[in-house]
Coordinates of C-alpha atoms and ligand atoms in Angstrom, one line a residue:
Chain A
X23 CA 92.9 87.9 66.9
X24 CA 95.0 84.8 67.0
X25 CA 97.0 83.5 70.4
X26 CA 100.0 84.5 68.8
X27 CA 98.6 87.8 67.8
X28 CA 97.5 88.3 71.1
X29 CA 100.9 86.9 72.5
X30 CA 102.7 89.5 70.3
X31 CA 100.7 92.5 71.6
X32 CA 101.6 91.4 76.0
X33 CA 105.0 91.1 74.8
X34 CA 105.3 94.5 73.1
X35 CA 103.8 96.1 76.3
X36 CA 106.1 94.4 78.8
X37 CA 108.8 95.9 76.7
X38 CA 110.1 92.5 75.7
X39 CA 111.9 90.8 72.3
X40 CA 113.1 93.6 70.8
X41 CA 112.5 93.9 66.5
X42 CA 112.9 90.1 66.4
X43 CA 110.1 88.9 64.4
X44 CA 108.5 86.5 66.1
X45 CA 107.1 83.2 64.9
X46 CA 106.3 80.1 66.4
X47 CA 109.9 78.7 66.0
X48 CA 111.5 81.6 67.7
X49 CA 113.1 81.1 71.0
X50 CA 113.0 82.4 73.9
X51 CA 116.9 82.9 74.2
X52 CA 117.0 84.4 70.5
X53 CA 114.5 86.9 72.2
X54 CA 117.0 87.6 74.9
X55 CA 114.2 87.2 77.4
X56 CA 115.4 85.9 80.3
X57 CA 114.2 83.6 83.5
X58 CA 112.9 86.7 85.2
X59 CA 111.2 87.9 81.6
X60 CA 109.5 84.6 81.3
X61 CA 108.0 84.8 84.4
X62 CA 106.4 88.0 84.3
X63 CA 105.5 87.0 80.9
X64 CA 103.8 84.0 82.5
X65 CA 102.2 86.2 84.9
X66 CA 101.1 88.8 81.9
X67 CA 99.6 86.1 79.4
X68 CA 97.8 84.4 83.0
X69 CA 96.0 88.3 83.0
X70 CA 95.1 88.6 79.5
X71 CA 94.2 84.8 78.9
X72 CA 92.7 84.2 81.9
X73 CA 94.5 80.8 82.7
X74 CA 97.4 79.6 85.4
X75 CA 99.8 78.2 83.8
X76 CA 102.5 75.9 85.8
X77 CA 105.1 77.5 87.4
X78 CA 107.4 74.5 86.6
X79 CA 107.0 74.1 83.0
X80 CA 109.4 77.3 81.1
X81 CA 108.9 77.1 77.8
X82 CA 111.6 77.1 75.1
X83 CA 110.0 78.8 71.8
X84 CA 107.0 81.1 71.5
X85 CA 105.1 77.7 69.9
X86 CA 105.5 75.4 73.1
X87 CA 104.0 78.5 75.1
X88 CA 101.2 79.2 72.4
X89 CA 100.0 75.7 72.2
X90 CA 100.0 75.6 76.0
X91 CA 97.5 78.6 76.4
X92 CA 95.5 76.7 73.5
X93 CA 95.4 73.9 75.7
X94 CA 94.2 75.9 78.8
X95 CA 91.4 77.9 77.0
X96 CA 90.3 75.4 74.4
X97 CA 91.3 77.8 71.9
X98 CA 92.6 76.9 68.2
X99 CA 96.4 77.7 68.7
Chain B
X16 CA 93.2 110.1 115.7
X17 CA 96.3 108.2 113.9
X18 CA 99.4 109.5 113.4
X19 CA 102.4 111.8 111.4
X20 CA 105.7 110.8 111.0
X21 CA 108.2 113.3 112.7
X22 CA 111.5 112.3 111.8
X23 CA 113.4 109.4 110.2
X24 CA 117.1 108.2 110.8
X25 CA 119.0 105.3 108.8
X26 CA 122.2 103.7 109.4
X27 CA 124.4 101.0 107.0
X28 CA 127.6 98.9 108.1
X29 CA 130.4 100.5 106.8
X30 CA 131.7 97.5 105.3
X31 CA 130.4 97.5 101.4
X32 CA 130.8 94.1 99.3
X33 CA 130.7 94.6 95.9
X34 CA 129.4 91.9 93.1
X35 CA 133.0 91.2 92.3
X36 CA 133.7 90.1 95.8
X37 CA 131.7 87.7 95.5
X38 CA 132.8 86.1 92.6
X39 CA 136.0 85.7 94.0
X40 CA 134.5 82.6 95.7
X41 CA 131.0 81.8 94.4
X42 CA 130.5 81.2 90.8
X43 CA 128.7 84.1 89.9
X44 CA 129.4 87.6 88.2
X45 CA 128.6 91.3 88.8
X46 CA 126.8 90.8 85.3
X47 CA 124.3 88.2 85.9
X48 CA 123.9 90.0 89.4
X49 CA 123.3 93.4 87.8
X50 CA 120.6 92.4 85.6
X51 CA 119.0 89.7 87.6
X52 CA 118.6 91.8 90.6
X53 CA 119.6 95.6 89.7
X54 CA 122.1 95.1 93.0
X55 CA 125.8 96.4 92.5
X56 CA 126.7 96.4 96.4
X57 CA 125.7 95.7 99.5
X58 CA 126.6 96.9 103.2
X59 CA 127.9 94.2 105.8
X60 CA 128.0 94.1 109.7
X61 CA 131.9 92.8 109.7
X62 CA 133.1 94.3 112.7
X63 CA 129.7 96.3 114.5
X64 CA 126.7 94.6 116.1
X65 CA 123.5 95.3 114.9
X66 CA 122.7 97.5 118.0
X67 CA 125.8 99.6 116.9
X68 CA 123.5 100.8 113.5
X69 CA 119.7 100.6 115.1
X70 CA 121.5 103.0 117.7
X71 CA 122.8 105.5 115.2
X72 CA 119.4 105.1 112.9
X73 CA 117.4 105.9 116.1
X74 CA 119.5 108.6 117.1
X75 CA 119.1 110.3 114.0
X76 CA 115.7 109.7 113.9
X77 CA 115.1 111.5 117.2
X78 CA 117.2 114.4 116.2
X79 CA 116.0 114.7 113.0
X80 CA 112.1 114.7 115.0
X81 CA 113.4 116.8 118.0
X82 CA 111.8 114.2 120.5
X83 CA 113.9 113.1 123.4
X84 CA 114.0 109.8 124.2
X85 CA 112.3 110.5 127.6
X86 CA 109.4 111.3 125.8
X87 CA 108.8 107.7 123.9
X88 CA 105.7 106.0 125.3
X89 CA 106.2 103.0 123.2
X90 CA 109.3 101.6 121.2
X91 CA 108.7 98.7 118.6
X92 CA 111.4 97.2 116.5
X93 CA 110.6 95.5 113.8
X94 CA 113.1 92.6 112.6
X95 CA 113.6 89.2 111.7
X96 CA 116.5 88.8 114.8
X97 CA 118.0 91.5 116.8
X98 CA 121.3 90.8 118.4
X99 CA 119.7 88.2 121.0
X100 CA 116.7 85.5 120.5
X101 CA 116.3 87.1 123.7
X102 CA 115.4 90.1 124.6
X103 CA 113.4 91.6 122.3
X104 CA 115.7 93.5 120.2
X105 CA 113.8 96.7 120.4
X106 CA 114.3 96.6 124.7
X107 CA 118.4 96.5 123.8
X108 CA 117.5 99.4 121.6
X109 CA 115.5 101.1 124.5
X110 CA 118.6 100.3 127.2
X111 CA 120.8 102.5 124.6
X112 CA 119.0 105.4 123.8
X113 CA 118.0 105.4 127.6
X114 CA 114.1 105.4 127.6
X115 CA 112.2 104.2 129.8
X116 CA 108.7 103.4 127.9
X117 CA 107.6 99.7 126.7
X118 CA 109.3 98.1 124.5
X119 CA 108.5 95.3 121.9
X120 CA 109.4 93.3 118.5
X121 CA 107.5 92.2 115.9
X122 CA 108.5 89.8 113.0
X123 CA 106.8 90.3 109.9
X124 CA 109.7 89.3 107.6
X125 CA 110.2 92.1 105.3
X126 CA 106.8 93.7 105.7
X127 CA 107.7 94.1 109.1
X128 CA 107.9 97.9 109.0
X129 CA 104.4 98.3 107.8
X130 CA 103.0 96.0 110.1
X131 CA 104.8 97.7 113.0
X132 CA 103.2 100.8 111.6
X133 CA 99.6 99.3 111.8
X134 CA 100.7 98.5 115.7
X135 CA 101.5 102.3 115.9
X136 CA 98.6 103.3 114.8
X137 CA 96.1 101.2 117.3
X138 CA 98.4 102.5 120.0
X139 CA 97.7 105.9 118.7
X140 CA 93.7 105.3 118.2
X141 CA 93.5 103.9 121.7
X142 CA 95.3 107.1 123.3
X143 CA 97.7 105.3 124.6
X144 CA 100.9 106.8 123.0
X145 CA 101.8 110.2 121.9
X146 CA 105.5 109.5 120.9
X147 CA 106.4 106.1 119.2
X148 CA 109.8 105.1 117.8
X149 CA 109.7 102.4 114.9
X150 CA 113.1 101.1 114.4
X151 CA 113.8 98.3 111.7
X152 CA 116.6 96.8 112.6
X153 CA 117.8 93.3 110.2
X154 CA 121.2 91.7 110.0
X155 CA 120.7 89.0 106.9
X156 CA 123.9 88.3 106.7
X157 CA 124.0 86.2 109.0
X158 CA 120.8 84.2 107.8
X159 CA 122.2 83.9 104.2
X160 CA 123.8 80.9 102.7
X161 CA 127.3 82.0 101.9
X162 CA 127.7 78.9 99.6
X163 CA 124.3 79.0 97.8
X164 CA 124.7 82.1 94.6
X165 CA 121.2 82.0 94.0
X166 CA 120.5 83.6 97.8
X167 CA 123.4 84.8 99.5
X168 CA 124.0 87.4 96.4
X169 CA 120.3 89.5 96.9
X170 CA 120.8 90.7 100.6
X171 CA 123.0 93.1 102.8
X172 CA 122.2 94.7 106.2
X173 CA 120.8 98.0 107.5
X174 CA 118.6 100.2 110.1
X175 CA 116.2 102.6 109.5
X176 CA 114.1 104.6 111.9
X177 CA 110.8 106.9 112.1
X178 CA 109.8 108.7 115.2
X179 CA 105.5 109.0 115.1
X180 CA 103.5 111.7 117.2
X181 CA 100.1 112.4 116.7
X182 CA 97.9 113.5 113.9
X183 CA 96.6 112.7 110.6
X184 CA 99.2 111.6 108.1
X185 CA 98.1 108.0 107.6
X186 CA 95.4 107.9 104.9
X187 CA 95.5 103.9 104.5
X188 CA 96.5 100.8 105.5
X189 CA 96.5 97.0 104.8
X190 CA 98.1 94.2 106.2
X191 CA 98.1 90.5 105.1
X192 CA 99.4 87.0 105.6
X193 CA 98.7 83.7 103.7
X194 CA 100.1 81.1 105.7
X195 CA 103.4 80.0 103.5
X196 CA 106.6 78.5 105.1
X197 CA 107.4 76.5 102.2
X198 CA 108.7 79.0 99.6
X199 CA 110.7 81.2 101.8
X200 CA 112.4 80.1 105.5
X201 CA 114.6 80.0 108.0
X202 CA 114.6 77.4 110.2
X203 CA 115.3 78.0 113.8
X204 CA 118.6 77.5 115.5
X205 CA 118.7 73.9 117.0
X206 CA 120.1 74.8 120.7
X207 CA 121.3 71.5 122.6
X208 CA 118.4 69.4 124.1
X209 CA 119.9 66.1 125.1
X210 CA 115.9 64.8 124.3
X211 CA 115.3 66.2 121.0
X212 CA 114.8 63.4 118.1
X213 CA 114.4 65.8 115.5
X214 CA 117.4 66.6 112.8
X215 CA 118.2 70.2 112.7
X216 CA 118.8 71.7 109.7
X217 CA 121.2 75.1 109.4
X218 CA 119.5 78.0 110.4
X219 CA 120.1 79.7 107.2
X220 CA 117.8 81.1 104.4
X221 CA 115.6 78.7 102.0
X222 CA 113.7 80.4 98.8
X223 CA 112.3 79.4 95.7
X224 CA 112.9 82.7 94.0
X225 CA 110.3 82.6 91.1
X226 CA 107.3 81.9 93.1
X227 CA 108.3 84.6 95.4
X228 CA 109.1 86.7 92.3
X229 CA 105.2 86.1 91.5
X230 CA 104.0 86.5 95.0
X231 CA 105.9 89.7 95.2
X232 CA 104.6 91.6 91.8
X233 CA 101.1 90.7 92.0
X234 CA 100.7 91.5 95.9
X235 CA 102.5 95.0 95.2
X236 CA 99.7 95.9 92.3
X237 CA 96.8 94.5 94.4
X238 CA 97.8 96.1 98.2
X239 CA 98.9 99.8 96.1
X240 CA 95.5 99.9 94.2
X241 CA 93.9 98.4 97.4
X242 CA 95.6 101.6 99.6
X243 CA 94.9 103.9 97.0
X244 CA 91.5 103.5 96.8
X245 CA 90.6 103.5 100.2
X246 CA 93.1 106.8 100.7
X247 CA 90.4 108.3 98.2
X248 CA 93.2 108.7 95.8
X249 CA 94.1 107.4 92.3
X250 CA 97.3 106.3 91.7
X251 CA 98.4 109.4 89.8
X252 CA 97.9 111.1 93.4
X253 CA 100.9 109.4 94.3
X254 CA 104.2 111.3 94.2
X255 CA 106.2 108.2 95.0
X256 CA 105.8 104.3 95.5
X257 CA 107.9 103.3 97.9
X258 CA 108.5 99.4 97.4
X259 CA 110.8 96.9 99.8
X260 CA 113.7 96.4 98.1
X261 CA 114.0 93.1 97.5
X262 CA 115.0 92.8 93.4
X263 CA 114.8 96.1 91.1
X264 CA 113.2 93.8 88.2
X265 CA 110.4 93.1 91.2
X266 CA 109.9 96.8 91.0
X267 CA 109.7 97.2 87.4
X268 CA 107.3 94.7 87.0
X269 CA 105.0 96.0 89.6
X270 CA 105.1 99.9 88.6
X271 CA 105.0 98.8 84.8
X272 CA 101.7 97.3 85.8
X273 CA 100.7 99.9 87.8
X274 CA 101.8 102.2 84.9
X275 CA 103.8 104.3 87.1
X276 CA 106.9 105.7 86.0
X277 CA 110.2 103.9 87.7
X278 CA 111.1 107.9 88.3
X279 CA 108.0 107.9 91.1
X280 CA 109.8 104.2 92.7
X281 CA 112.7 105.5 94.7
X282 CA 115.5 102.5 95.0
X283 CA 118.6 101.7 96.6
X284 CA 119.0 98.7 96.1
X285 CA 121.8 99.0 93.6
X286 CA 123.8 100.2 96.8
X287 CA 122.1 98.3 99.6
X288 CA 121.0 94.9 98.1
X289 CA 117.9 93.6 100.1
X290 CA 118.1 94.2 103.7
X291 CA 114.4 92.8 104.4
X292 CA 112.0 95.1 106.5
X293 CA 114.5 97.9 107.0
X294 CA 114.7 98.7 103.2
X295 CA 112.0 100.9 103.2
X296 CA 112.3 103.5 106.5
X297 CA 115.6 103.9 104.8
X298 CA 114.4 105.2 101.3
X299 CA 112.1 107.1 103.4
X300 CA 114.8 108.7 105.4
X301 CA 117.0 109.0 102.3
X302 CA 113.4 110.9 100.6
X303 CA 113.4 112.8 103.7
X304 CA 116.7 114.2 104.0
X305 CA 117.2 115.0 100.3
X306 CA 114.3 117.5 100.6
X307 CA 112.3 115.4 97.9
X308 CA 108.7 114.9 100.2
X309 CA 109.1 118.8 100.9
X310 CA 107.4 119.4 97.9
X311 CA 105.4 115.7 97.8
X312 CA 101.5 115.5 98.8
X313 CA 101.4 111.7 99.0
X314 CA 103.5 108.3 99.5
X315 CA 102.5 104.7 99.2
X316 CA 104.8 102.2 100.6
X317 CA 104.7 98.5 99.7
X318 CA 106.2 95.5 101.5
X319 CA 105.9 91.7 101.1
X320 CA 108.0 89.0 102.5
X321 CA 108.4 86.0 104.5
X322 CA 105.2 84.5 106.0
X323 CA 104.0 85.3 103.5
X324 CA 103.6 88.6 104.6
X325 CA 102.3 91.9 103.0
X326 CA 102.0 95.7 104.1
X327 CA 101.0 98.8 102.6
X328 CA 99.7 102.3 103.2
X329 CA 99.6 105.5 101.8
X330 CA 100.9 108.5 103.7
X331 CA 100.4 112.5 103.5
X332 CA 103.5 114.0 103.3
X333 CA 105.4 116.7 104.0
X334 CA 109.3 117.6 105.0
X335 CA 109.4 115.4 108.1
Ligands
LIG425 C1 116.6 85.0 93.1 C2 116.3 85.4 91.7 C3 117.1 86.7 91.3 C4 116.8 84.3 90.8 O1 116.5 84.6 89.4 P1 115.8 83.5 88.5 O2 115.7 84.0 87.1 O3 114.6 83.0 89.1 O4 117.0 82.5 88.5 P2 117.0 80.9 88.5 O5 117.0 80.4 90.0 O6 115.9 80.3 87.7 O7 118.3 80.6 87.9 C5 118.6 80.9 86.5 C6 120.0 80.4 86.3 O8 121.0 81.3 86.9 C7 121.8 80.6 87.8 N1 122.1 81.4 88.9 C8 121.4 81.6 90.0 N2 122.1 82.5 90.8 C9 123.2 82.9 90.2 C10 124.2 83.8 90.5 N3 124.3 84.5 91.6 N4 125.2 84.0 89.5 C11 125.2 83.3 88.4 N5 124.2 82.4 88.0 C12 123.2 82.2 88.9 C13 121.0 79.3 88.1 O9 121.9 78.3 88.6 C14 120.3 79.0 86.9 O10 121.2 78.4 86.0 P3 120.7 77.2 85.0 O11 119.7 77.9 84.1 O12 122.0 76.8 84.3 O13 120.1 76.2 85.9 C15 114.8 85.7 91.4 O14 114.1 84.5 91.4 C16 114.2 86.6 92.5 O15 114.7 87.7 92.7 N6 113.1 86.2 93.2 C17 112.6 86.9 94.2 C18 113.4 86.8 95.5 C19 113.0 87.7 96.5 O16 112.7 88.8 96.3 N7 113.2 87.3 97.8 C20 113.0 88.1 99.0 C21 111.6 88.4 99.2 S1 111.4 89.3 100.6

C-alpha cells in the first residue's frame, strides 16, 4: 500500500473528509477538517507510521503531509 | 482494605454565561465554540464564594451518604485555589460543615480528584480513617484571561463531593506527573515585597492548547487501558468512562481510540464548560443521582491536567 493509501484508510477510521475524493492536491479546508481534526490526524498517522511529526508544522493539502511522512520513514511518497 | 464511595453531592454558581455572552465582548462565536470545544455554557461564581458551593456539594454529599460530619476522620479538598492562599481550603470547608477531623489540600490541577482519591486510599490501607470526605472545589474564573478567546471561553466553576467509608470498591489506580510548566500555567500572585527584583506577570492562565490536546488524548488511552488491565478487566467491562471535562472533541478522540461508544462517556460539559478537577465528582454525582450506576458493574474515571498531571482508576459500582 502506498502513503496515500494508507493515509486514506486513518482518515476513513477517524471519521474524517467526508466523500471528497482525495488526492494529493486536495486541502485540508476543502476536507472541512479542522485545527483540532489535524491534530488528531497527526497523532493517528504518528501510530500507524511510526514517526513524530512536528507539532508546529500544519500542513495545507494531503501532499505536503504525505511527502512529510516520506521524509520521516524513508519511504517512496 | 481500600475503600467504597458512599455518597456524592455537586453544586454549580447559579450564574450561567452562555457562548453568546461572550461574544458580546471577545471576538468569538457560539459556533466556533460549539464545535471546537462541544461547550454551550458555563456556570460562574458572580455573587457566591467558592465556600458557598463546596458547602452545598458537601452537604449533599453527606446526606446523600448518611454520615454526619462528626464522623469524618479526614477531610481533603482537592483544588487549584480555595477562597484563601491560606488556609487550606479544605479546613474552611471543615469550619462550615462543623467537623472536627484533619483537614488538607492537595493541587493536582485537574487530576486533582483522582489524586486526592489515591491519598484516600493510603489513609484507608493504613487504618487510619474510616470516613473520608473528598471535596473538589475550583473557581477558574478567576484564573482565566478575560481578554484572551482562545482560554477564557473553555472553563466555568463548580464543586463536587464524595463521602468514602471502607471496603472494596476501588479495583485500580494510577497516578502520574511529567514535570511540565511550560505548556499549561498560572503564575503565582506577586504580593508586595519592597526587595523582590523579579517582574510579575498576571496571575492568570497560560496554555498552548494543541500540545495539551495531544497530552490529553494519548494519556487518557494509556492510563484507561493501564487501569483496566490491572482491575482484571477489559475495556468492554466498563459501563462508563468517566473523563475530566476539559474539551468534548478531547473525549471523542480518546473513546474513538479506545473504541468505546461516546454513549459509555458521560459529559457535561456542554452545560458546565471545564471546571478543572471538580468536573468529574460531578458527572459522578449527576450518574449517581439519575439512578444510572444502580444497574452499572464498573466505572473508569480519567483525569489529566496541569503539572502535567494524570489520574485514573477503575471503580465497582453500585447506587451510591
Ligand atoms: C483551546 C482549543 C479549543 C483551541 O483549538 P485549536 O484548534 O487548537 O485552535 P488554535 O489555537 O489553533 O486556533 C485556531 C484559530 O481559531 C482562533 N480562535 C481561538 N479561539 C477562538 C475563539 N474563542 N473564537 C474564535 N476563534 C478562535 C485562533 O485565533 C486561530 O485563528 P487563526 O487560524 O486565524 O490564527 C484546543 O487547542 C484545546 O481544547 N486544547 C486542549 C485544552 C485543554 O483541554 N486545556 C485544559 C487541560 S486541563
Amino acid at each position: 500500500m502506498t502513503i496515500l493509501e494508507r493515509l486514506k484508510k486513518v482518515m476513513e477510521e477517524q471519521n474524517v473528509g467526508g466523500d471528497v475524493e482525495i488526492t494529493m492536491d486536495t486541502t485540508f479546508e476543502e476536507l472541512e477538517i479542522d485545527s483540532l481534526d489535524l491534530v488528531d490526524l497527526t497523532m493517528n498517522c504518528e501510530d500507524e507510521f511510526g514517526i513524530e511529526l512536528d507539532p508546529d508544522s500544519a500542513p495545507k493539502t494531503i501532499g505536503e503531509l504525505v511527502e512529510k511522512i516520506a521524509e520521516l520513514t524513508g519511504e517512496e511518497a | 482494605m481500600s475503600f467504597t464511595v458512599l455518597g456524592t453531592g455537586s453544586k454549580l454558581p447559579d450564574t450561567v454565561v452562555t457562548n453568546d455572552d461572550l461574544a458580546t465582548f471577545l471576538d468569538t462565536s457560539d459556533e466556533w465554540i460549539t464545535t471546537r470545544t462541544g461547550i454551550h455554557r458555563r456556570h460562574v461564581l458572580k455573587q457566591e464564594k467558592l465556600i458557598d458551593l463546596a458547602t452545598v456539594a458537601a452537604k449533599n454529599a453527606l446526606k446523600n451518604s448518611g454520615v454526619t460530619a462528626d464522623e469524618l476522620d479526614l477531610i481533603l479538598c482537592s483544588t487549584i485555589q480555595g477562597d484563601y492562599v491560606s488556609p487550606a481550603f479544605a479546613c474552611v470547608v471543615q469550619k462550615e460543615l462543623g467537623a472536627t477531623c484533619p483537614a488538607f489540600d492537595v493541587n493536582a490541577g485537574c487530576s486533582g480528584f483522582i489524586y486526592a482519591l489515591d491519598v484516600a486510599d493510603g489513609y484507608f490501607a493504613r487504618g487510619r480513617a474510616k470516613k473520608v470526605l473528598i471535596i473538589a472545589a475550583e473557581a477558574m474564573t478567576r484564573f482565566t484571561n478575560w481578554q484572551d478567546r482562545s482560554t477564557c471561553v473553555l472553563f466555568g466553576d463548580g464543586c463536587g463531593a464524595v463521602v468514602l467509608g471502607e471496603g472494596d470498591d476501588l479495583l485500580s489506580i494510577k497516578i502520574t506527573a511529567e514535570g511540565n510548566f511550560e505548556a499549561l500555567n498560572i503564575p503565582h500572585t506577586q504580593g508586595n515585597c519592597p526587595y523582590t527584583e523579579l517582574d510579575g506577570k498576571e496571575s492568570v492562565l497560560h496554555m498552548d492548547g494543541q500540545s495539551v490536546f495531544k497530552f490529553a488524548v494519548s494519556s487518557i488511552c494509556r492510563d484507561i487501558k493501564d487501569v483496566t488491565q490491572a482491575a482484571g478487566l477489559t475495556l468492554d467491562d466498563l459501563d462508563y468512562m468517566v473523563l475530566h471535562q476539559a474539551n468534548y472533541r478531547i473525549m471523542e478522540s480518546a473513546a474513538r481510540r479506545l473504541k468505546i461508544s461516546m454513549d459509555r462517556v458521560p459529559s457535561i460539559i456542554h452545560e458546565t464548560g471545564n471546571m478543572s478537577s471538580a468536573c468529574i465528582p460531578i458527572v459522578l454525582d449527576q450518574l449517581n443521582r439519575s439512578g444510572k450506576l444502580v444497574n452499572s458493574r464498573y466505572i473508569a474515571l480519567a483525569g489529566f491536567g496541569s503539572g502535567f498531571t494524570t489520574g485514573a482508576c477503575v471503580l465497582r459500582c453500585h447506587k451510591f
